[in-house]
Coordinates of C-alpha atoms in Angstrom, one line a residue:
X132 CA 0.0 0.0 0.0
X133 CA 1.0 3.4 -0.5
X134 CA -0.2 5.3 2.5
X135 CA 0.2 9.4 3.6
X136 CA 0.8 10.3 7.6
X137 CA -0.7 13.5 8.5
X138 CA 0.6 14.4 12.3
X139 CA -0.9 16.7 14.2
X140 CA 2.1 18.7 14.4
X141 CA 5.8 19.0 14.3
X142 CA 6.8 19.2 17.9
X143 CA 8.0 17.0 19.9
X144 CA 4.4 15.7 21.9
X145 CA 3.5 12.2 22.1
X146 CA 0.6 11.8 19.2
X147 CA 3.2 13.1 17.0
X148 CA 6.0 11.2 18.0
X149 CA 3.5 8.0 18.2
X150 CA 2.5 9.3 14.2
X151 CA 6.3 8.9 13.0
X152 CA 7.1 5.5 14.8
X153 CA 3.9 4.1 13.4
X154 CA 4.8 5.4 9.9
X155 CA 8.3 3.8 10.2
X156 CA 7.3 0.7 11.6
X157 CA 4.4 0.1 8.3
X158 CA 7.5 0.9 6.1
X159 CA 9.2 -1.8 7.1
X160 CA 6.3 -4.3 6.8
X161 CA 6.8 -3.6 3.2
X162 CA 4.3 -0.8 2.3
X163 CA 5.3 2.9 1.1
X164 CA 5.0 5.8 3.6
X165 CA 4.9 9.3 3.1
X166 CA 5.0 11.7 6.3
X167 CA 3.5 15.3 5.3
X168 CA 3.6 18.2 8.0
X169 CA 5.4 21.9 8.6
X170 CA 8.4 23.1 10.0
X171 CA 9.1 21.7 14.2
X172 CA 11.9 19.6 15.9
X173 CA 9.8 16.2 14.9
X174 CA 11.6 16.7 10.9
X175 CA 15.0 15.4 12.6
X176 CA 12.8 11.9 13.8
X177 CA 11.4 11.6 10.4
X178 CA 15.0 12.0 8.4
X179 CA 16.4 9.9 11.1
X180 CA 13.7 7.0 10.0
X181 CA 14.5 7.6 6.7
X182 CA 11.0 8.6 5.5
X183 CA 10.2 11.1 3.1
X184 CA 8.7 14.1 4.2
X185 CA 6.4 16.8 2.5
X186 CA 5.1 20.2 3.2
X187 CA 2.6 21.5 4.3
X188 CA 1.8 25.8 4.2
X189 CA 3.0 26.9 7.2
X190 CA 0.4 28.9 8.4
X191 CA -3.2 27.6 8.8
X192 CA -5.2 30.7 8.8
X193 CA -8.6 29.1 10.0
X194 CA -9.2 25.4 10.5
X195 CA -9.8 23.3 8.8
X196 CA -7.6 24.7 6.2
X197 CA -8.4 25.1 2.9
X198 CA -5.0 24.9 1.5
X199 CA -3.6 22.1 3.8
X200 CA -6.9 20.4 2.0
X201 CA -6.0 21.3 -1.5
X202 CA -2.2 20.3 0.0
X203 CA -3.5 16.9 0.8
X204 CA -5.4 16.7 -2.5
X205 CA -2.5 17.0 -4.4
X206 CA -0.4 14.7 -2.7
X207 CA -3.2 12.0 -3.1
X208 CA -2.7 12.5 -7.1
X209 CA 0.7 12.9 -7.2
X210 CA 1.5 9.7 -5.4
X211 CA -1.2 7.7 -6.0
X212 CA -2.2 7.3 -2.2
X213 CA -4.3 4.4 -0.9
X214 CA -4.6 5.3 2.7
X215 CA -4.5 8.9 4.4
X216 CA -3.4 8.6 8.3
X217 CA -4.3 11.3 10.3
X218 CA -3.7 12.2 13.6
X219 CA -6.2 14.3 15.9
X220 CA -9.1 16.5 15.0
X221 CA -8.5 19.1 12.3
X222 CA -5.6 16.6 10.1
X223 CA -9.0 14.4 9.8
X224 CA -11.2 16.9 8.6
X225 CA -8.8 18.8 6.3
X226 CA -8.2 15.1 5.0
X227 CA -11.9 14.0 4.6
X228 CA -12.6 17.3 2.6
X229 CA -9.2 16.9 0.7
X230 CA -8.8 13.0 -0.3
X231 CA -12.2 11.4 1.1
X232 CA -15.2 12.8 -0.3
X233 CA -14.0 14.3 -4.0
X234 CA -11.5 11.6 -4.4
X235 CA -12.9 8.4 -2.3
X236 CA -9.8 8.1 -1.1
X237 CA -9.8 6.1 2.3
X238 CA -9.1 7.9 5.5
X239 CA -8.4 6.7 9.0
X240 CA -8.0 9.0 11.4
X241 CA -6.6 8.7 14.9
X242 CA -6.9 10.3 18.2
X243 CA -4.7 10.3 21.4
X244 CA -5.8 13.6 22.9
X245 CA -8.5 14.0 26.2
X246 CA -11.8 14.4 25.7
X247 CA -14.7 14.0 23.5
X248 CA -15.2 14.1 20.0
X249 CA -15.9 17.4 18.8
X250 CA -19.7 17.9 17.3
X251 CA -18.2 18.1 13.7
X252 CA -16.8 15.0 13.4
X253 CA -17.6 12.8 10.3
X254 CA -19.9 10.3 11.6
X255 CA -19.8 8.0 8.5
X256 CA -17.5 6.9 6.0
X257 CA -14.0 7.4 8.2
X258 CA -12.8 4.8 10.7
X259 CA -11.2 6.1 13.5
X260 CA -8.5 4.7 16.3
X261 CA -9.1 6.0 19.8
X262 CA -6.1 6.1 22.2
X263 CA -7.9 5.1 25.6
X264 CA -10.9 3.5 26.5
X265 CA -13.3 5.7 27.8
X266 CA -13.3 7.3 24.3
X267 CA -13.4 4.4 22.7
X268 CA -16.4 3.4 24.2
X269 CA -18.2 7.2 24.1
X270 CA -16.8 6.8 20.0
X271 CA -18.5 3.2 19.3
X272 CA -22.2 4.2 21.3
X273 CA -22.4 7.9 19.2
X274 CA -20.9 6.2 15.9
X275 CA -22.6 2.7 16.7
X276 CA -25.7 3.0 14.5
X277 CA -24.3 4.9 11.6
X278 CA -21.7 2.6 10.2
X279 CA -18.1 3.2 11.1
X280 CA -15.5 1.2 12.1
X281 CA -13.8 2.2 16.0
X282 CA -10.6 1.1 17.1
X283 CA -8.7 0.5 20.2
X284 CA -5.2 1.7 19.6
X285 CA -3.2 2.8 22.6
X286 CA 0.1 4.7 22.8
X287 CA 3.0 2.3 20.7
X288 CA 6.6 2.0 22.0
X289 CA 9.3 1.2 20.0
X290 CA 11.1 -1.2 22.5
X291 CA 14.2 -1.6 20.4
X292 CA 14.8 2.1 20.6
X293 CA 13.3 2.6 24.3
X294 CA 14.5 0.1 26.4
X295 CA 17.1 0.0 29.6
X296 CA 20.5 0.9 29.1
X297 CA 22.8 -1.0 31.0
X298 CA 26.2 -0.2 31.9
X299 CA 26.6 2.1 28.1
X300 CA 25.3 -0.2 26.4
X301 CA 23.9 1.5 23.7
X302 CA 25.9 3.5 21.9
X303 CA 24.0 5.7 20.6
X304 CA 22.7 7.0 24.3
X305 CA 24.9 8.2 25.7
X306 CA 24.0 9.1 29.7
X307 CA 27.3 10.5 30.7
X308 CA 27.5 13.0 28.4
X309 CA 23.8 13.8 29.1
X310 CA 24.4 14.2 32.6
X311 CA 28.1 16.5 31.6
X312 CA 26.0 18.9 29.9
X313 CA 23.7 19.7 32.6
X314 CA 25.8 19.6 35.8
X315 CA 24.1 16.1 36.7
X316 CA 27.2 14.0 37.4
X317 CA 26.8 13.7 40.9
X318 CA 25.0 10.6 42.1
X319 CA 21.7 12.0 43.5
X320 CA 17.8 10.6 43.8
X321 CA 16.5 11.8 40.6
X322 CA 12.9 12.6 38.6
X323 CA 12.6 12.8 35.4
X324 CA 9.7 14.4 33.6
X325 CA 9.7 14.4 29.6
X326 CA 7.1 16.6 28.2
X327 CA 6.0 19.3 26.0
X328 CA 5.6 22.4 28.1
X329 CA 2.4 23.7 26.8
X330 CA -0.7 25.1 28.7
X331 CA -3.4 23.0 27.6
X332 CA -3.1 19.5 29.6
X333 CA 0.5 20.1 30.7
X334 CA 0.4 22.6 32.8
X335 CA -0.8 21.3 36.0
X336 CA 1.4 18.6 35.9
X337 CA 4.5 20.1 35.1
X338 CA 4.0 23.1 37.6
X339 CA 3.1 20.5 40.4
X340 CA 6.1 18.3 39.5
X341 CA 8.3 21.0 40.3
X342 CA 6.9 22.0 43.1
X343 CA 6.3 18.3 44.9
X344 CA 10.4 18.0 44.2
X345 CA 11.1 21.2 45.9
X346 CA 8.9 20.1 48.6
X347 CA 10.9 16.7 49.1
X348 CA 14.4 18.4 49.5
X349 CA 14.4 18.4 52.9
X350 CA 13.5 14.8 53.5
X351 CA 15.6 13.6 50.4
X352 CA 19.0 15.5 50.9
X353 CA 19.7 16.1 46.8
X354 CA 16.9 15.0 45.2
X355 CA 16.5 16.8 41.4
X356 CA 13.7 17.1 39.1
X357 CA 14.8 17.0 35.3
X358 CA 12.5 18.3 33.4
X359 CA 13.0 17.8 29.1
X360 CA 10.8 20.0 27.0
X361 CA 10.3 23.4 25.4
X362 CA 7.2 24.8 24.7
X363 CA 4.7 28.0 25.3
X364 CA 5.6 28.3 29.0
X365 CA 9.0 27.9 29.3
X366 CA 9.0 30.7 30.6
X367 CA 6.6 30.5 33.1
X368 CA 8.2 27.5 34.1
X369 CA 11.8 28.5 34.3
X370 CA 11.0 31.1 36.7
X371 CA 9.2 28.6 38.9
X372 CA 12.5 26.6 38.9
X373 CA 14.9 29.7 40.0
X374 CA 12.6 30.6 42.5
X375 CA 12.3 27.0 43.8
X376 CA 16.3 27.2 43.3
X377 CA 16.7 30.4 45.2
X378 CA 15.0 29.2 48.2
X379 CA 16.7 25.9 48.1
X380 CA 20.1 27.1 47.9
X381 CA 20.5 24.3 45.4
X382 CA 19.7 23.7 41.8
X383 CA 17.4 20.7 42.2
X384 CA 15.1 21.9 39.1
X385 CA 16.9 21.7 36.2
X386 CA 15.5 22.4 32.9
X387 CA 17.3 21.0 29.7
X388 CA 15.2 22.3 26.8
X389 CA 14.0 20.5 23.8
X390 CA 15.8 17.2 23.0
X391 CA 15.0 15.4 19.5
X392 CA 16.3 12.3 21.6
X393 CA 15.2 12.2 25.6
X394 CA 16.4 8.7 26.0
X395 CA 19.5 10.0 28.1
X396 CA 17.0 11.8 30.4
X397 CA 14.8 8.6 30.7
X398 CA 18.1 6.6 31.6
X399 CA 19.3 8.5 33.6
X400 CA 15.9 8.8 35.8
X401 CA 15.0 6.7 39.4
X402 CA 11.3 7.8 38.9
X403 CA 9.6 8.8 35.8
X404 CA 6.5 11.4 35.9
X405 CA 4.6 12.3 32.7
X406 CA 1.3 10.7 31.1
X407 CA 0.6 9.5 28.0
X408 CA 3.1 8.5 25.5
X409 CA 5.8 9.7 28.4
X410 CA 4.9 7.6 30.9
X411 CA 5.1 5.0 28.9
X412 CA 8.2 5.5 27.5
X413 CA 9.8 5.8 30.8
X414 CA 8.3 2.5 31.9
X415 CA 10.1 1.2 28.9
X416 CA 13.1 2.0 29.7
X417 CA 12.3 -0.5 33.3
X418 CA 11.9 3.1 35.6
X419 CA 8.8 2.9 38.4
X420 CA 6.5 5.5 36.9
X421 CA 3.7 8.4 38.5
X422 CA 1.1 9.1 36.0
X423 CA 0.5 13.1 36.7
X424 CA -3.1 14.6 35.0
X425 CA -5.6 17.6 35.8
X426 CA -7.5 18.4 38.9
X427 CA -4.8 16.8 41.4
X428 CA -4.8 13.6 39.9
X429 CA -1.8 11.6 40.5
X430 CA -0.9 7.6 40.7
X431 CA 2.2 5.5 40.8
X432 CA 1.9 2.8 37.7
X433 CA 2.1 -0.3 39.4
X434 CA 0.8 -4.1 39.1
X435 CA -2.0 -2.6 41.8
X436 CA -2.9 0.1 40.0
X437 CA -3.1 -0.8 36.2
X438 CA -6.6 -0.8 36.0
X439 CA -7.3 2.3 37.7
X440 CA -5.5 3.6 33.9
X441 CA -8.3 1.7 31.5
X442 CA -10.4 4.4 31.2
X443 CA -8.2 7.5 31.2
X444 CA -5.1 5.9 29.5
X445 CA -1.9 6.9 31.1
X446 CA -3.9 10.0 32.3
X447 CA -6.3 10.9 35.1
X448 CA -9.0 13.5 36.2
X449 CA -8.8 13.8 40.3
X450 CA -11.7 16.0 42.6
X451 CA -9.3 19.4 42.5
X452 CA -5.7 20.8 42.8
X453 CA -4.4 21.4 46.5
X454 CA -1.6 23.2 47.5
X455 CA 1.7 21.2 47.7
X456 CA 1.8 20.4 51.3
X457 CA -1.2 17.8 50.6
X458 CA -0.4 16.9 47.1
X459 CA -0.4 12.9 47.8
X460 CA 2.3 13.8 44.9
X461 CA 4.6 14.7 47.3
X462 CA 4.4 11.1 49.0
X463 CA 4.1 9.0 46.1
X464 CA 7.7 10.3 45.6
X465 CA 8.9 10.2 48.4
X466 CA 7.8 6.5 48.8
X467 CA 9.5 5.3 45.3
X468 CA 12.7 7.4 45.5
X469 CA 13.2 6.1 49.3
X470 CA 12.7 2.0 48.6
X471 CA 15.0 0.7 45.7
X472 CA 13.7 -2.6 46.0
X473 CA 10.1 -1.5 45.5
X474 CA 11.4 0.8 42.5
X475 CA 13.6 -2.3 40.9
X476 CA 10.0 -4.4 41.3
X477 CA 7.8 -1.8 39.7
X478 CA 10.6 -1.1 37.0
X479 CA 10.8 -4.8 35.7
X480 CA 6.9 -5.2 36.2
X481 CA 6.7 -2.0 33.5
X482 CA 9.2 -3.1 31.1
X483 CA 7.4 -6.5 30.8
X484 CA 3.7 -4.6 30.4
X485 CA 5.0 -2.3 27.7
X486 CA 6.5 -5.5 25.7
X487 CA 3.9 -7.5 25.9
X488 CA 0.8 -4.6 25.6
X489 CA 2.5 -1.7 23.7
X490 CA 5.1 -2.8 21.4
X491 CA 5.1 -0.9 18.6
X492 CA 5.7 -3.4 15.8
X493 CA 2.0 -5.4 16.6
X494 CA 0.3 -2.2 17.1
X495 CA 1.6 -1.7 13.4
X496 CA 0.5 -4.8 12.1
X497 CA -3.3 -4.4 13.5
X498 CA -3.0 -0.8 11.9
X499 CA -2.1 -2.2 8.6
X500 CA -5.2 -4.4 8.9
X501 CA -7.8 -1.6 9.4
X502 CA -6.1 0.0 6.2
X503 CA -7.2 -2.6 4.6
X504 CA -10.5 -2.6 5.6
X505 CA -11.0 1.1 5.1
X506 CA -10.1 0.3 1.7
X507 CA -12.1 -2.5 1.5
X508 CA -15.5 -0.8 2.5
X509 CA -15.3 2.6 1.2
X510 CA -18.7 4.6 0.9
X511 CA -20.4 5.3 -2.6
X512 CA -19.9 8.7 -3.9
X513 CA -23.3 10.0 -2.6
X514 CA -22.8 8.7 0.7
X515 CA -19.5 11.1 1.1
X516 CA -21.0 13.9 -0.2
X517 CA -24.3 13.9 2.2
X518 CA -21.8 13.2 5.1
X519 CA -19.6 16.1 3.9
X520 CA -23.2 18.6 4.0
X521 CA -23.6 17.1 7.6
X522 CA -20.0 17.6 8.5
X523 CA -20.3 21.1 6.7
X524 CA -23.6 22.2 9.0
X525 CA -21.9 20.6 12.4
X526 CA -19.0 22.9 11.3
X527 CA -20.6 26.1 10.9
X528 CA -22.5 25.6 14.0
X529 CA -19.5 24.9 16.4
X530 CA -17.3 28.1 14.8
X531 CA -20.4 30.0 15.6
X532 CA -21.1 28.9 19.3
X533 CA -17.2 29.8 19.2
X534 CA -17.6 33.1 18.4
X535 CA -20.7 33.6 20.7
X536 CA -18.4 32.7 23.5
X537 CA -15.9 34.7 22.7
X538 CA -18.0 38.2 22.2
X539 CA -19.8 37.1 25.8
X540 CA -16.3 37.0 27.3
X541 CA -14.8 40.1 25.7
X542 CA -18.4 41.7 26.6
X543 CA -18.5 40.6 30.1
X544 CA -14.5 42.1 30.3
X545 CA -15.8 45.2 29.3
X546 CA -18.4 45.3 31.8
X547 CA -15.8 44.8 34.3
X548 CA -13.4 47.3 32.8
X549 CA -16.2 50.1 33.5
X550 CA -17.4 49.3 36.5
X551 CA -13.4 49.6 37.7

């Protein structure tokens, strides 16, 4: 098959990452893979896989874009596409209008993000792949009577690239250097928290990370968050650190940046935080692992826990955010970082889970399957054009409740602004 990958974006977040891996892993069952997206930090993973990679316009002026549509259009011609793979909401609908409905070429769209499925969502005609199970389920009972196919696919790890590194073992990660760079030679208890450092889902997490570490100095003489990202509030964030720094008298936040390659980071940990695609990977390289999410939400991933993460994914909604001195963060932490035997029987525990439920090359081979079907039970020509009306009203009626919302804010502001 000759299939296109749509990610969501360029950076460095899991959904995209998880977009790239898949695409090389198909490759090398044999089929042809094209990767399309902008400029971002994720182009080095795709020349590194040895896929080829085309543009998209760099600025999407409204979404769904017209001209990443026509984009994708083109594309479809010019290399004779079977499949279109997109990843989250707007990739899908700029492909359905691009490839699916004038074209009938198949689309499968996939979704790791939180939340529900936005109202203008194509109901028919596109199978999708949901990344946890609550969605899944919410997916299958509002698709279930009109027709298309919903799949279980959660986050992939590529095990031969994320796995332990013992004693150097790999060459190609290389810890020491890592740990040279950023003044972390000196044995000490240490977190590690890889993540894009963006507002929307992150920032809770990242913010209480920080601040449970701080919290812990004084029981755990040393103890240092590393925290691998770059993002909107990087900022925000390293200001936090200093001022967690300053009061410390220490520097037991360190922020490294964006790395293309965080596997020296995840080595290098005693505990892993993160969620998603994160977590994972840090209980793929054998590291005990506390899933962070919103609302105070936090959980150690262990063999008593797993199913509490069914739902949610590697992810988790708690009852509200309380101030550090009763994060059960804070504990969870402590408890890990201060019991090496309970840390080395979580560790092996997660490597074994993530080889036998996650491994990236039989998540490829069931995705290559529902290519096939989406091929195989394509809708008739008037079937995509009603659903692309339907899609079309859903679409104008969400961007207008947007705009109502936004005039009642700046309204309300204004209001305010006069009564001051």
């Amino acid at each position: 098959m000759r299939i296109l990958v749509c990610p969501h974006d360029m950076q460095l977040g899991g959904s995209s990452i998880n977009a790239v891996d898949l695409a090389r892993a198909v490759r090398d069952l044999g089929h042809e893979v094209w990767v399309m997206g902008r400029q971002g930090p994720l182009r080095q993973r795709v020349a590194a896989a040895g896929l080829p990679l085309l543009a998209l316009p760099e600025r999407a002026h409204v979404r769904p874009s017209p001209a990443v549509s026509r984009t994708i259009a083109a594309a479809v011609r010019r290399h004779r596409i079977d499949v279109v793979h997109t990843y989250e909401y707007w990739p899908l609908v700029e492909a359905f209008l691009g490839a699916f409905v004038p074209r009938g070429t198949p689309v499968l769209g996939t979704i790791m993000s939180m939340g529900s499925l936005p109202p203008y969502f194509p109901r028919t005609g596109v199978p999708l792949t949901l990344g946890y199970g609550d969605l899944y389920e919410e997916t299958g009972e509002v698709r279930g009577l009109e027709g298309a196919r919903v799949h279980l696919l959660e986050p992939p790890v590529d095990t031969t690239i994320d796995h332990p590194i013992v004693d150097g073992a790999d060459a190609e990660v290389d810890v020491d250097a890592f740990a040279a760079e950023h003044g972390l030679l000196k044995p000490a208890p240490t977190v590690v928290l890889v993540s894009r450092l963006a507002r929307h889902l992150k920032q809770e997490h990242l913010e209480r990370t920080v601040d449970a570490v701080a919290r812990l100095s004084p029981e755990l003489p040393g103890v240092r968050l590393v925290l691998v990202g770059g993002g909107s509030i990087e900022n925000e964030l390293q200001a936090r650190a200093a001022a967690a720094n300053a009061e410390l008298g220490r520097r037991a936040i360190v922020l490294t940046g964006e790395m293309a390659d965080p596997r020296p980071a995840y080595a290098l940990a005693d505990v892993v935080v993160g969620m998603g695609g994160s977590a994972l990977r840090g209980m793929a390289f054998g590291k005990p692992t506390v899933v962070v999410g919103e609302q105070g939400f936090s959980k150690p991933v262990t063999p008593e826990t797993i199913g509490a993460f069914d739902g949610l994914g590697f992810y988790g909604l708690g009852s509200g955010r309380v101030p550090v001195e009763r994060d059960p963060l804070v504990g969870q932490l402590a408890a890990l970082l201060g019991d090496e035997a309970e840390r080395e029987r979580v560790g092996a525990w997660s490597l074994d889970l993530v080889r036998e439920r996650f491994a990236l090359d039989s998540q490829a081979l069931r995705l290559v399957d529902w290519y096939e079907q989406a091929r195989a039970e394509l809708p008739p020509a008037r079937g995509r054009v009603g659903e692309a009306v339907r899609v079309g009203g859903r679409l104008v009626g969400f961007k207008a409740g947007q705009r109502g919302r936004a005039l009642r804010r700046r309204t309300r502001g204004g209001r305010g602004a006069s009564a001051r």
